[in-house]
Amino acid sequence: TIAPLANHPEVIPELRQWFETEWPGYYGHKGPGNAEADLAAFANGDRLPVGVVAFHGRELCGVAALKAESFPSHRHLTPWAAAGLVKASKRGEGIGAQLLHALEQEARRLGFSSIYCGTATSESLLQRNGWEVMEQIEHEGERLGIYRKGL
């Protein structure tokens, strides 16, 4: 089941731990990010940013967010699929694709005609789901693909 994060604020502490473990350079103890603040911001239903969560029964399985901005060099593009994370034991079960589809629906609901994503790790997921690569960029020493999907 995919649901708005706004309907499940009780999962934010668990998601905070996931973010800190998955992205320690950003959300870890010495990183510049604040996972709890970002997740609280994603628990919004009527405007960007907005988050969605995946459950299998009562088990939390994944999260993703739709944000206004992602990369300073691409502020002219909006909105962005971001913060996508599936619990390690549930990867490969199609949950990432379901979260991505939910973000596309949210973008449509909010009146957008395109959605964007920058990634170094989820290219095949995006391509399998009809996203097209726009360009390759260098961001913080990492090669990323910038993807777009028309809605």
PDB file of C-alpha atoms in Angstrom, residues 7 12 37 40 42 53-54 57 59-60 63 75 77 79-80 98 108 120 151:
ATOM      1  CA  ASN A   7      -1.231  10.331   7.097  1.00  0.00           C
ATOM      2  CA  ILE A  12       9.117   9.591  10.814  1.00  0.00           C
ATOM      3  CA  ALA A  37      13.297  18.187   9.598  1.00  0.00           C
ATOM      4  CA  ALA A  40       8.566  16.577   8.697  1.00  0.00           C
ATOM      5  CA  PHE A  42       7.618  15.912   3.421  1.00  0.00           C
ATOM      6  CA  VAL A  53       5.354   5.845   2.136  1.00  0.00           C
ATOM      7  CA  ALA A  54       4.992   2.172   1.234  1.00  0.00           C
ATOM      8  CA  GLY A  57       0.661  -4.981   5.757  1.00  0.00           C
ATOM      9  CA  GLU A  59       5.501  -3.072   7.856  1.00  0.00           C
ATOM     10  CA  LEU A  60       7.070   0.148   6.601  1.00  0.00           C
ATOM     11  CA  VAL A  63       9.560   6.308   1.201  1.00  0.00           C
ATOM     12  CA  ARG A  75      16.450  25.376 -10.303  1.00  0.00           C
ATOM     13  CA  LEU A  77      13.128  22.510 -13.407  1.00  0.00           C
ATOM     14  CA  PRO A  79       9.222  19.173  -9.321  1.00  0.00           C
ATOM     15  CA  TRP A  80      11.818  16.528  -8.428  1.00  0.00           C
ATOM     16  CA  GLN A  98       5.185   1.913  -6.962  1.00  0.00           C
ATOM     17  CA  ARG A 108      -0.217  15.491 -11.788  1.00  0.00           C
ATOM     18  CA  ALA A 120      23.552   7.863  -9.859  1.00  0.00           C
ATOM     19  CA  LEU A 151       2.914  13.439 -17.299  1.00  0.00           C
TER      20      LEU A 151
END
